[in-house]
Amino acid sequence: MSEMSAMDRKIIQNLAETLSRQVKHFNRTEAECLIRLFNGRFGDQNDRKTGHGLDRGKFRNILHNTFGMTDDMIMDRVFRAFDKDNDSYISVKEWIEGLAVFLRGTLDEKIKYSFNVYDLNGDGYISREEMFHMLKDSLIRQPTEEDPDEGVKDLVEIALKKMDHDHDGRLSYTDFETAVREENLLLEAFGPCLPDAKRICAFEQQAFQNPPEH
Amino acid sequence: MGIALTRAAQWTTASSGTGKLEITPLNESLLKEILDFVENFSSRHPQEANLEFKEPLKWKTTLDPCNFKMEYEVSGQTVRSVEASSDGQPLLHLSSSTICVLTFSQLTKIVRIANDKKLKELRTCLEENRDPVAKILGPSFATVEGEDTSVLRFLEKVNSNEDKEHDVRIKLLILLKQLDTQLLSSLLKQISQEIRLSPDTVKNDVTLLKSFCGNGEQRVLISVQYTSDYEYLNGCRTPPWRQVHGEICYLVIHTCDTDPLYVTCSTAGVFLNGGIKQEGDENAYERKSDIYKDLVTLLKHHSPHFAEHINKQDFRVQKEPPSTQKIEHVEPVGAEEQGQTQRSYEHQEKNVHEKARQQPAQNKPGSKKKLEPSSKWKNLGLGSPYQEEDDRKASRSSILESSLQGIGKKKAELSSSSLHGHQSSQKIKTPGGGPSSEDQSESSSEDEEDEEQPERRPESHADLPSEYWHIQKLVKYLKGGNQTATVIALCSMRDFNLAQETCQLAIRDVGGLEVLINLLDTEEIKCKIGSLKILKEISCNSQIRRAIADLQGLQTMVKILDSPDKELKCLAAETIGNVAKFRRARRTVRQHGGIKRLVELLDCVPDSATLTQEQEKDVEVARCGALALWSCSRSTWNKGAIRKAGGIPLLGRLLKSPHENMLIPVVGTLQECASEKTYRIAIQTEGMIEDLVKNLNSENRELQMHCASAIFKCAEDRKTRDLVRRYEGLRPLVALLQETENKQLLAAATGAIWKCSISMENVEKFQEYKALETLVALLTEQPEEVLVNVVGALGECAQNPPNRAVIRKCGGIQPLVNLLTGTNQPLLVNVTRAVGACAMEPENMAVIDRLDGVRLLWSLLKNPNPDVQASAAWAICPCIENAKDAGEMVRSFVGGLELIVHLLRSTSKDVLAGVCAAIAEIAKDEENLAVITDHGVVALLARLTDMEDNLLRRYLAEAIAHCCAWGANRVSFGEAGAVAPLVRYLRSDNASVHRATAQALFQLSKDPDNCITMHENGVVKLLLGMMGSTDELLQEAAAGCVANIRRLALANEKARYG
């Protein structure tokens, strides 16, 4: 980015300043690093001018390569969770905000984020069907079984039993929150949607290794 | 190679003089290794090979001089090498079949010349040079056991003397050492493959073989007999001097088709001997056959009839031998003696496992045969009693468990802690003795869990609880699910009541433990955490603990301690803490480097006022580490490992923590470790006493208990006692005496008071705090582990005269005397001491006499425990001294005087000293003196005069002095040779020995012959010195004695020159 003009640098610095004020967890330098990374990632000057940002494919690449996610559906959901304005692109702001939770979120923030990811249709509840959908590949299918889905169905029931505190057959946000607070392991109950400590560490190291001079 | 030769090689033992290397596979491989070394030495290390030996290696050779060709001068029967040493000696010299060799290069040549006889040559060489290293390098390198400093010494020499030859020599030394290590390690491999028989296995085999004897057609053997009916406690039937060779018993076996077989069963295996019928004939012990792994194999080789028929036996109708069952279960319980060292425990445990492992292994060889009897035995003879035992235990324990296990555990913990520091190795029994079933259930729920507990499985599938099926389903998902499913299943599993045994065992029985432990090996942190959370809870169950250890779970958990994730570390440490409640697990933790890692967890900043979130996590990690160490610290070796890993200062730092949940495991570990002297010193010098005392004031009873218990163990040391006083720990200790409901706490507090009261300054403090009154109140209705300490404390306090009256005034004498009728030996030792101390005051004595306390004391002389005997004897002294009409009282004890005189035959110095002191008191009464003289007291006392112990000497001299007063006793002492040794006592460095001896000599000097003996032994000069002493009694006695000698001399002169 050495050819980046002074003009650009100024813009980036200002942006970092604003964003670091809006988003906790990152200071200005870190925000600036992430903005540069963002710019680097989506490379194409034209795209940037149009102001869209990262599209689904590129973002999924990042999730896959950098954060080791594999589940297509979950990755889609993570994209949706990042893409707050639903325009199918992730803007700089959404990028920074998303990463804040992703990398350094508090438990509260992560619970909200995870719930968002798992609430596939966005109706505020994780329903049986949604759970089934997310868990359907989580068990080895025994070819001998009569109903190959039986295990998954059972697993859904187990999860409901564990988390559905108001017994309405679906998980509300409150249900989910209570359950996770009780047992932190349930934060990613329906599939890994957050990077593990090692990946976070590696990513931060790489992203923040060259702080821009001022 | 020195150590390998002395320790590992199997030398024949029976023949005296030079031992022979036995022809065993072990020795053979040893020789081959050495041979290999020698053969290649010249080519590998040419410089070292030419170094001259300090002394030549000499042996009788079978080599023919004509075999020597080049480089040798052969003339008739002598051979000389052309090469010569620096002082002109030939490096090889052979004459009249004795060969002398001075260098390795020559040795190499001999080996080449000897060709196919080389092994034999080498063997004779080694047989005649038992320590070749010493000869090669000089006597300072003789093989010594234990730490070998020869290399160090040698290095010093080399440094001071930079000689080239030294350089070579040190290289040679290193080469030899390398060979030694190499030999040992290869031998170790062999040895470890060998079978070790134990008395029990042999006994089982014999019992079974006996059941094959008989008259019917089907009989396999005619008879199997032991040569000796006497069985030693260790199960061996061989005389002790043969037991050291590992021999267990000798058998005479009459087979149907051979001569009687004389068989030796030893730990190394079974072999034929030279025909031992009775003890005696030394040659008969020699081995006459190969070593077989067991009796059956031996019999099969020697008796074709046996080999043929053993396979035809119909074993199903065979009744199981009645004794096996007993043996298998009695052994581990019997081995529970507290005094045993860790090493022997571990050894024993290992044996048990090895045995178990070997049995299936033994069945493999010789698989050509259709049937192996030994495998059948296992199924019928050994297998079934176990099964039955299990069932019985299961039913019994299920009844007793709920009510007893809890209590039992506490008691066991208590007894182990209260016993510490006590001379006796005896175990405290449960109060009231209890019926035998109770005893047994307690020993099986011992906190140490040394016994492999019987499995308890649900009886049948019919009445399995619903949890079982749920858990089975969850385990299925654990097995066949990805990490998401696994986490859900794990979380759901945690919803079961994991503290409940049904659930714990269900998890195990459906194979859940394997999965949970496998999960620990994955990369998924969430799965690991979830799994550990479950393991942590279910490992409260002792069977689960064992299963986890069996599945190698500890190894994995120890590895997890290195993880960067703190939550994970905490859980792993806590689980290790739960699992390591039994010895084998603790050993596993140590052997896999767990102790060091756990100690590393302790490193945190516990006491800073404001902790960041990370620091708080560190503290939590440290707490879990301490919990695990607490469990591990029950093993002596682990205590050492903790110390070596630098755990003591870290524990000391954590001791400053303000949090109880941190302090409890830390103090718990410290008090556990305080049984080791190094820890006691460290606790004192690292300033931990202050913190321990501070925490005595805590609100938490458990913490108080551990602190008191730590002080109890440490206060054996005087400095520690002073420190406890200086930090004002005595008052809180006394305050703890109010905790009459919490027996564990009470036992620890009274124990600490007992040990602290050994210092008189502390006793004064206790007086000030009115501790005595409280202690006396505790003399009734307390469990024995409390009583031992209470009475111990009273005994110490009563050494201070004013306290004796206090004890009487608050009614302490009566309960103390009542306790004399007990059976608990440590308690009796303390009670006798306390009663003895009280008896020093005449008014107390009156009370004791009225309660018939002296008779009770006297009857304790019959107690089998020497500590009790000694303590009772000491207590009797002040009683006789202070009782009114003591002589009459003593006479009234029927057989009492005979009993006490008989105790002079004891082997315990303490007993002897106490008895001597009592005899001195008894002899003050003339009539009693006459009686004990009749019982032969003079000869017995005279026999003891060559003892070295100062205490014993003093009271022995007193007893002799007092016994002189009757009849011809003075003369008898002289005739028994007691005078000369007594004179030597005057050279002792102990003033009270001097005084007593002078008095005895004064009494003895009234007999002229004694005077002569004394004079001959140079008594006058010694006594003259003592006459100048400031001790008036000594002065007077010495002077009196000298005067008697002088008078005799004068009378003599007068008679001569008249």
PDB file of N, CA and C in Angstrom, chain A residues 134-135 137-142 145 150-152 154-155 158-159 161-162 182-192 196-198, chain B residues 470 473-474 476-485 487-492 494-496 523 525-527 529-531 533 565 567:
ATOM      1  N   MET A 134     -29.658 -27.233  11.558  1.00  0.00           N
ATOM      2  CA  MET A 134     -28.261 -26.969  11.907  1.00  0.00           C
ATOM      3  C   MET A 134     -27.543 -28.224  12.401  1.00  0.00           C
ATOM      4  N   LEU A 135     -28.308 -29.111  12.983  1.00  0.00           N
ATOM      5  CA  LEU A 135     -27.657 -30.279  13.585  1.00  0.00           C
ATOM      6  C   LEU A 135     -27.666 -31.495  12.663  1.00  0.00           C
ATOM      7  N   ASP A 137     -26.200 -32.627  10.247  1.00  0.00           N
ATOM      8  CA  ASP A 137     -24.985 -33.336   9.842  1.00  0.00           C
ATOM      9  C   ASP A 137     -24.063 -33.651  11.022  1.00  0.00           C
ATOM     10  N   SER A 138     -24.599 -33.469  12.223  1.00  0.00           N
ATOM     11  CA  SER A 138     -23.682 -33.578  13.362  1.00  0.00           C
ATOM     12  C   SER A 138     -23.477 -35.004  13.843  1.00  0.00           C
ATOM     13  N   LEU A 139     -24.265 -35.940  13.362  1.00  0.00           N
ATOM     14  CA  LEU A 139     -24.094 -37.322  13.819  1.00  0.00           C
ATOM     15  C   LEU A 139     -23.712 -38.209  12.654  1.00  0.00           C
ATOM     16  N   ILE A 140     -22.935 -39.209  12.959  1.00  0.00           N
ATOM     17  CA  ILE A 140     -22.640 -40.210  11.934  1.00  0.00           C
ATOM     18  C   ILE A 140     -23.912 -41.010  11.704  1.00  0.00           C
ATOM     19  N   ARG A 141     -24.277 -41.138  10.443  1.00  0.00           N
ATOM     20  CA  ARG A 141     -25.526 -41.876  10.171  1.00  0.00           C
ATOM     21  C   ARG A 141     -25.226 -43.358  10.177  1.00  0.00           C
ATOM     22  N   GLN A 142     -26.033 -44.047  10.939  1.00  0.00           N
ATOM     23  CA  GLN A 142     -25.904 -45.504  10.935  1.00  0.00           C
ATOM     24  C   GLN A 142     -26.796 -46.019   9.807  1.00  0.00           C
ATOM     25  N   GLU A 145     -29.972 -47.952  10.760  1.00  0.00           N
ATOM     26  CA  GLU A 145     -31.129 -47.396  11.454  1.00  0.00           C
ATOM     27  C   GLU A 145     -32.314 -47.233  10.507  1.00  0.00           C
ATOM     28  N   GLU A 150     -33.469 -40.060  13.136  1.00  0.00           N
ATOM     29  CA  GLU A 150     -33.939 -40.217  14.505  1.00  0.00           C
ATOM     30  C   GLU A 150     -32.955 -39.621  15.517  1.00  0.00           C
ATOM     31  N   GLY A 151     -31.681 -39.935  15.281  1.00  0.00           N
ATOM     32  CA  GLY A 151     -30.659 -39.429  16.197  1.00  0.00           C
ATOM     33  C   GLY A 151     -30.681 -37.921  16.270  1.00  0.00           C
ATOM     34  N   VAL A 152     -30.744 -37.296  15.113  1.00  0.00           N
ATOM     35  CA  VAL A 152     -30.729 -35.838  15.090  1.00  0.00           C
ATOM     36  C   VAL A 152     -31.959 -35.290  15.807  1.00  0.00           C
ATOM     37  N   ASP A 154     -33.606 -36.642  18.091  1.00  0.00           N
ATOM     38  CA  ASP A 154     -33.414 -36.853  19.520  1.00  0.00           C
ATOM     39  C   ASP A 154     -32.482 -35.788  20.094  1.00  0.00           C
ATOM     40  N   LEU A 155     -31.429 -35.518  19.330  1.00  0.00           N
ATOM     41  CA  LEU A 155     -30.468 -34.515  19.777  1.00  0.00           C
ATOM     42  C   LEU A 155     -31.158 -33.163  19.935  1.00  0.00           C
ATOM     43  N   ILE A 158     -32.997 -33.180  23.054  1.00  0.00           N
ATOM     44  CA  ILE A 158     -32.076 -33.028  24.183  1.00  0.00           C
ATOM     45  C   ILE A 158     -31.709 -31.562  24.362  1.00  0.00           C
ATOM     46  N   ALA A 159     -31.402 -30.917  23.235  1.00  0.00           N
ATOM     47  CA  ALA A 159     -31.022 -29.512  23.315  1.00  0.00           C
ATOM     48  C   ALA A 159     -32.174 -28.679  23.847  1.00  0.00           C
ATOM     49  N   LYS A 161     -34.605 -29.675  25.748  1.00  0.00           N
ATOM     50  CA  LYS A 161     -34.805 -29.982  27.162  1.00  0.00           C
ATOM     51  C   LYS A 161     -33.823 -29.181  27.998  1.00  0.00           C
ATOM     52  N   LYS A 162     -32.623 -29.102  27.463  1.00  0.00           N
ATOM     53  CA  LYS A 162     -31.569 -28.419  28.197  1.00  0.00           C
ATOM     54  C   LYS A 162     -31.808 -26.903  28.223  1.00  0.00           C
ATOM     55  N   GLU A 182     -25.624 -20.213  32.226  1.00  0.00           N
ATOM     56  CA  GLU A 182     -25.497 -21.347  33.127  1.00  0.00           C
ATOM     57  C   GLU A 182     -24.331 -22.231  32.697  1.00  0.00           C
ATOM     58  N   GLU A 183     -24.214 -22.431  31.413  1.00  0.00           N
ATOM     59  CA  GLU A 183     -23.191 -23.331  30.889  1.00  0.00           C
ATOM     60  C   GLU A 183     -22.594 -22.698  29.642  1.00  0.00           C
ATOM     61  N   ASN A 184     -21.422 -22.119  29.805  1.00  0.00           N
ATOM     62  CA  ASN A 184     -20.814 -21.368  28.710  1.00  0.00           C
ATOM     63  C   ASN A 184     -20.597 -22.199  27.455  1.00  0.00           C
ATOM     64  N   LEU A 185     -20.472 -23.480  27.644  1.00  0.00           N
ATOM     65  CA  LEU A 185     -20.188 -24.335  26.480  1.00  0.00           C
ATOM     66  C   LEU A 185     -21.301 -24.253  25.444  1.00  0.00           C
ATOM     67  N   LEU A 186     -22.513 -23.863  25.897  1.00  0.00           N
ATOM     68  CA  LEU A 186     -23.647 -23.845  24.981  1.00  0.00           C
ATOM     69  C   LEU A 186     -23.653 -22.630  24.063  1.00  0.00           C
ATOM     70  N   LEU A 187     -22.678 -21.763  24.234  1.00  0.00           N
ATOM     71  CA  LEU A 187     -22.609 -20.568  23.394  1.00  0.00           C
ATOM     72  C   LEU A 187     -22.619 -20.945  21.913  1.00  0.00           C
ATOM     73  N   GLU A 188     -21.943 -21.997  21.586  1.00  0.00           N
ATOM     74  CA  GLU A 188     -21.940 -22.440  20.193  1.00  0.00           C
ATOM     75  C   GLU A 188     -22.670 -23.774  20.067  1.00  0.00           C
ATOM     76  N   ALA A 189     -23.850 -23.815  20.668  1.00  0.00           N
ATOM     77  CA  ALA A 189     -24.560 -25.079  20.781  1.00  0.00           C
ATOM     78  C   ALA A 189     -24.901 -25.696  19.434  1.00  0.00           C
ATOM     79  N   PHE A 190     -25.158 -24.859  18.420  1.00  0.00           N
ATOM     80  CA  PHE A 190     -25.645 -25.431  17.154  1.00  0.00           C
ATOM     81  C   PHE A 190     -24.625 -25.300  16.034  1.00  0.00           C
ATOM     82  N   GLY A 191     -23.399 -25.261  16.381  1.00  0.00           N
ATOM     83  CA  GLY A 191     -22.375 -25.208  15.361  1.00  0.00           C
ATOM     84  C   GLY A 191     -21.374 -24.120  15.660  1.00  0.00           C
ATOM     85  N   PRO A 192     -20.136 -24.326  15.298  1.00  0.00           N
ATOM     86  CA  PRO A 192     -19.098 -23.339  15.621  1.00  0.00           C
ATOM     87  C   PRO A 192     -19.289 -22.076  14.799  1.00  0.00           C
ATOM     88  N   ASP A 196     -11.714 -20.000  17.465  1.00  0.00           N
ATOM     89  CA  ASP A 196     -11.166 -20.404  18.759  1.00  0.00           C
ATOM     90  C   ASP A 196      -9.962 -19.530  19.121  1.00  0.00           C
ATOM     91  N   ALA A 197      -9.511 -19.702  20.336  1.00  0.00           N
ATOM     92  CA  ALA A 197      -8.484 -18.805  20.886  1.00  0.00           C
ATOM     93  C   ALA A 197      -7.241 -18.757  20.017  1.00  0.00           C
ATOM     94  N   LYS A 198      -6.875 -19.907  19.501  1.00  0.00           N
ATOM     95  CA  LYS A 198      -5.652 -19.976  18.708  1.00  0.00           C
ATOM     96  C   LYS A 198      -5.770 -19.117  17.442  1.00  0.00           C
TER      97      LYS A 198
ATOM     98  N   HIS B 470     -30.783 -43.406  29.408  1.00  0.00           N
ATOM     99  CA  HIS B 470     -30.525 -42.052  28.908  1.00  0.00           C
ATOM    100  C   HIS B 470     -29.038 -41.842  28.692  1.00  0.00           C
ATOM    101  N   LYS B 473     -27.677 -43.525  25.717  1.00  0.00           N
ATOM    102  CA  LYS B 473     -27.973 -42.817  24.482  1.00  0.00           C
ATOM    103  C   LYS B 473     -27.003 -41.648  24.282  1.00  0.00           C
ATOM    104  N   LEU B 474     -26.791 -40.918  25.388  1.00  0.00           N
ATOM    105  CA  LEU B 474     -25.899 -39.763  25.283  1.00  0.00           C
ATOM    106  C   LEU B 474     -24.491 -40.200  24.895  1.00  0.00           C
ATOM    107  N   LYS B 476     -23.741 -42.662  23.184  1.00  0.00           N
ATOM    108  CA  LYS B 476     -23.773 -42.992  21.758  1.00  0.00           C
ATOM    109  C   LYS B 476     -23.543 -41.720  20.925  1.00  0.00           C
ATOM    110  N   TYR B 477     -24.180 -40.632  21.324  1.00  0.00           N
ATOM    111  CA  TYR B 477     -23.982 -39.385  20.583  1.00  0.00           C
ATOM    112  C   TYR B 477     -22.571 -38.861  20.757  1.00  0.00           C
ATOM    113  N   LEU B 478     -22.012 -39.092  21.943  1.00  0.00           N
ATOM    114  CA  LEU B 478     -20.622 -38.656  22.156  1.00  0.00           C
ATOM    115  C   LEU B 478     -19.708 -39.382  21.192  1.00  0.00           C
ATOM    116  N   LYS B 479     -20.026 -40.662  21.016  1.00  0.00           N
ATOM    117  CA  LYS B 479     -19.154 -41.461  20.162  1.00  0.00           C
ATOM    118  C   LYS B 479     -19.322 -41.072  18.707  1.00  0.00           C
ATOM    119  N   GLY B 480     -20.592 -40.890  18.306  1.00  0.00           N
ATOM    120  CA  GLY B 480     -20.837 -40.733  16.878  1.00  0.00           C
ATOM    121  C   GLY B 480     -21.185 -39.326  16.471  1.00  0.00           C
ATOM    122  N   GLY B 481     -20.859 -38.345  17.263  1.00  0.00           N
ATOM    123  CA  GLY B 481     -21.247 -36.998  16.901  1.00  0.00           C
ATOM    124  C   GLY B 481     -20.061 -36.122  16.601  1.00  0.00           C
ATOM    125  N   ASN B 482     -20.275 -35.042  15.876  1.00  0.00           N
ATOM    126  CA  ASN B 482     -19.196 -34.068  15.706  1.00  0.00           C
ATOM    127  C   ASN B 482     -19.142 -33.208  16.959  1.00  0.00           C
ATOM    128  N   GLN B 483     -18.304 -32.204  16.926  1.00  0.00           N
ATOM    129  CA  GLN B 483     -18.099 -31.471  18.182  1.00  0.00           C
ATOM    130  C   GLN B 483     -19.375 -30.801  18.674  1.00  0.00           C
ATOM    131  N   THR B 484     -20.233 -30.353  17.758  1.00  0.00           N
ATOM    132  CA  THR B 484     -21.458 -29.706  18.202  1.00  0.00           C
ATOM    133  C   THR B 484     -22.341 -30.691  18.957  1.00  0.00           C
ATOM    134  N   ALA B 485     -22.534 -31.865  18.344  1.00  0.00           N
ATOM    135  CA  ALA B 485     -23.350 -32.870  19.006  1.00  0.00           C
ATOM    136  C   ALA B 485     -22.710 -33.283  20.316  1.00  0.00           C
ATOM    137  N   VAL B 487     -20.826 -31.525  22.313  1.00  0.00           N
ATOM    138  CA  VAL B 487     -21.025 -30.530  23.373  1.00  0.00           C
ATOM    139  C   VAL B 487     -22.449 -30.620  23.916  1.00  0.00           C
ATOM    140  N   ILE B 488     -23.422 -30.772  23.018  1.00  0.00           N
ATOM    141  CA  ILE B 488     -24.804 -30.869  23.501  1.00  0.00           C
ATOM    142  C   ILE B 488     -24.956 -32.088  24.399  1.00  0.00           C
ATOM    143  N   ALA B 489     -24.400 -33.211  23.966  1.00  0.00           N
ATOM    144  CA  ALA B 489     -24.520 -34.425  24.777  1.00  0.00           C
ATOM    145  C   ALA B 489     -23.827 -34.255  26.120  1.00  0.00           C
ATOM    146  N   LEU B 490     -22.650 -33.638  26.093  1.00  0.00           N
ATOM    147  CA  LEU B 490     -21.916 -33.437  27.350  1.00  0.00           C
ATOM    148  C   LEU B 490     -22.723 -32.573  28.310  1.00  0.00           C
ATOM    149  N   CYS B 491     -23.284 -31.475  27.768  1.00  0.00           N
ATOM    150  CA  CYS B 491     -24.050 -30.575  28.622  1.00  0.00           C
ATOM    151  C   CYS B 491     -25.259 -31.291  29.189  1.00  0.00           C
ATOM    152  N   SER B 492     -25.860 -32.120  28.356  1.00  0.00           N
ATOM    153  CA  SER B 492     -27.047 -32.812  28.824  1.00  0.00           C
ATOM    154  C   SER B 492     -26.680 -33.847  29.887  1.00  0.00           C
ATOM    155  N   ARG B 494     -24.466 -33.546  32.011  1.00  0.00           N
ATOM    156  CA  ARG B 494     -24.232 -32.869  33.280  1.00  0.00           C
ATOM    157  C   ARG B 494     -25.530 -32.613  34.038  1.00  0.00           C
ATOM    158  N   ASP B 495     -26.664 -32.707  33.325  1.00  0.00           N
ATOM    159  CA  ASP B 495     -27.930 -32.497  34.018  1.00  0.00           C
ATOM    160  C   ASP B 495     -28.301 -33.659  34.907  1.00  0.00           C
ATOM    161  N   PHE B 496     -27.660 -34.811  34.681  1.00  0.00           N
ATOM    162  CA  PHE B 496     -27.926 -35.923  35.592  1.00  0.00           C
ATOM    163  C   PHE B 496     -27.246 -35.644  36.914  1.00  0.00           C
ATOM    164  N   GLU B 523      -8.426 -31.910  19.861  1.00  0.00           N
ATOM    165  CA  GLU B 523      -8.003 -30.522  19.833  1.00  0.00           C
ATOM    166  C   GLU B 523      -9.122 -29.597  20.305  1.00  0.00           C
ATOM    167  N   ILE B 525     -11.254 -27.641  22.443  1.00  0.00           N
ATOM    168  CA  ILE B 525     -11.237 -27.176  23.823  1.00  0.00           C
ATOM    169  C   ILE B 525     -12.594 -27.358  24.488  1.00  0.00           C
ATOM    170  N   LYS B 526     -13.654 -27.064  23.740  1.00  0.00           N
ATOM    171  CA  LYS B 526     -14.988 -27.160  24.342  1.00  0.00           C
ATOM    172  C   LYS B 526     -15.288 -28.591  24.769  1.00  0.00           C
ATOM    173  N   CYS B 527     -14.905 -29.533  23.918  1.00  0.00           N
ATOM    174  CA  CYS B 527     -15.150 -30.933  24.271  1.00  0.00           C
ATOM    175  C   CYS B 527     -14.315 -31.329  25.476  1.00  0.00           C
ATOM    176  N   ILE B 529     -13.246 -29.381  27.861  1.00  0.00           N
ATOM    177  CA  ILE B 529     -13.801 -28.771  29.067  1.00  0.00           C
ATOM    178  C   ILE B 529     -15.034 -29.535  29.517  1.00  0.00           C
ATOM    179  N   GLY B 530     -15.928 -29.807  28.551  1.00  0.00           N
ATOM    180  CA  GLY B 530     -17.148 -30.518  28.901  1.00  0.00           C
ATOM    181  C   GLY B 530     -16.849 -31.878  29.502  1.00  0.00           C
ATOM    182  N   SER B 531     -15.911 -32.572  28.901  1.00  0.00           N
ATOM    183  CA  SER B 531     -15.571 -33.906  29.389  1.00  0.00           C
ATOM    184  C   SER B 531     -14.988 -33.839  30.794  1.00  0.00           C
ATOM    185  N   LYS B 533     -15.442 -31.560  32.987  1.00  0.00           N
ATOM    186  CA  LYS B 533     -16.441 -31.174  33.984  1.00  0.00           C
ATOM    187  C   LYS B 533     -17.170 -32.410  34.492  1.00  0.00           C
ATOM    188  N   ASP B 565      -5.057 -22.671  28.109  1.00  0.00           N
ATOM    189  CA  ASP B 565      -6.393 -22.310  28.565  1.00  0.00           C
ATOM    190  C   ASP B 565      -6.521 -22.557  30.062  1.00  0.00           C
ATOM    191  N   GLU B 567      -9.075 -22.294  32.184  1.00  0.00           N
ATOM    192  CA  GLU B 567     -10.212 -23.077  32.673  1.00  0.00           C
ATOM    193  C   GLU B 567      -9.913 -24.563  32.555  1.00  0.00           C
TER     194      GLU B 567
END
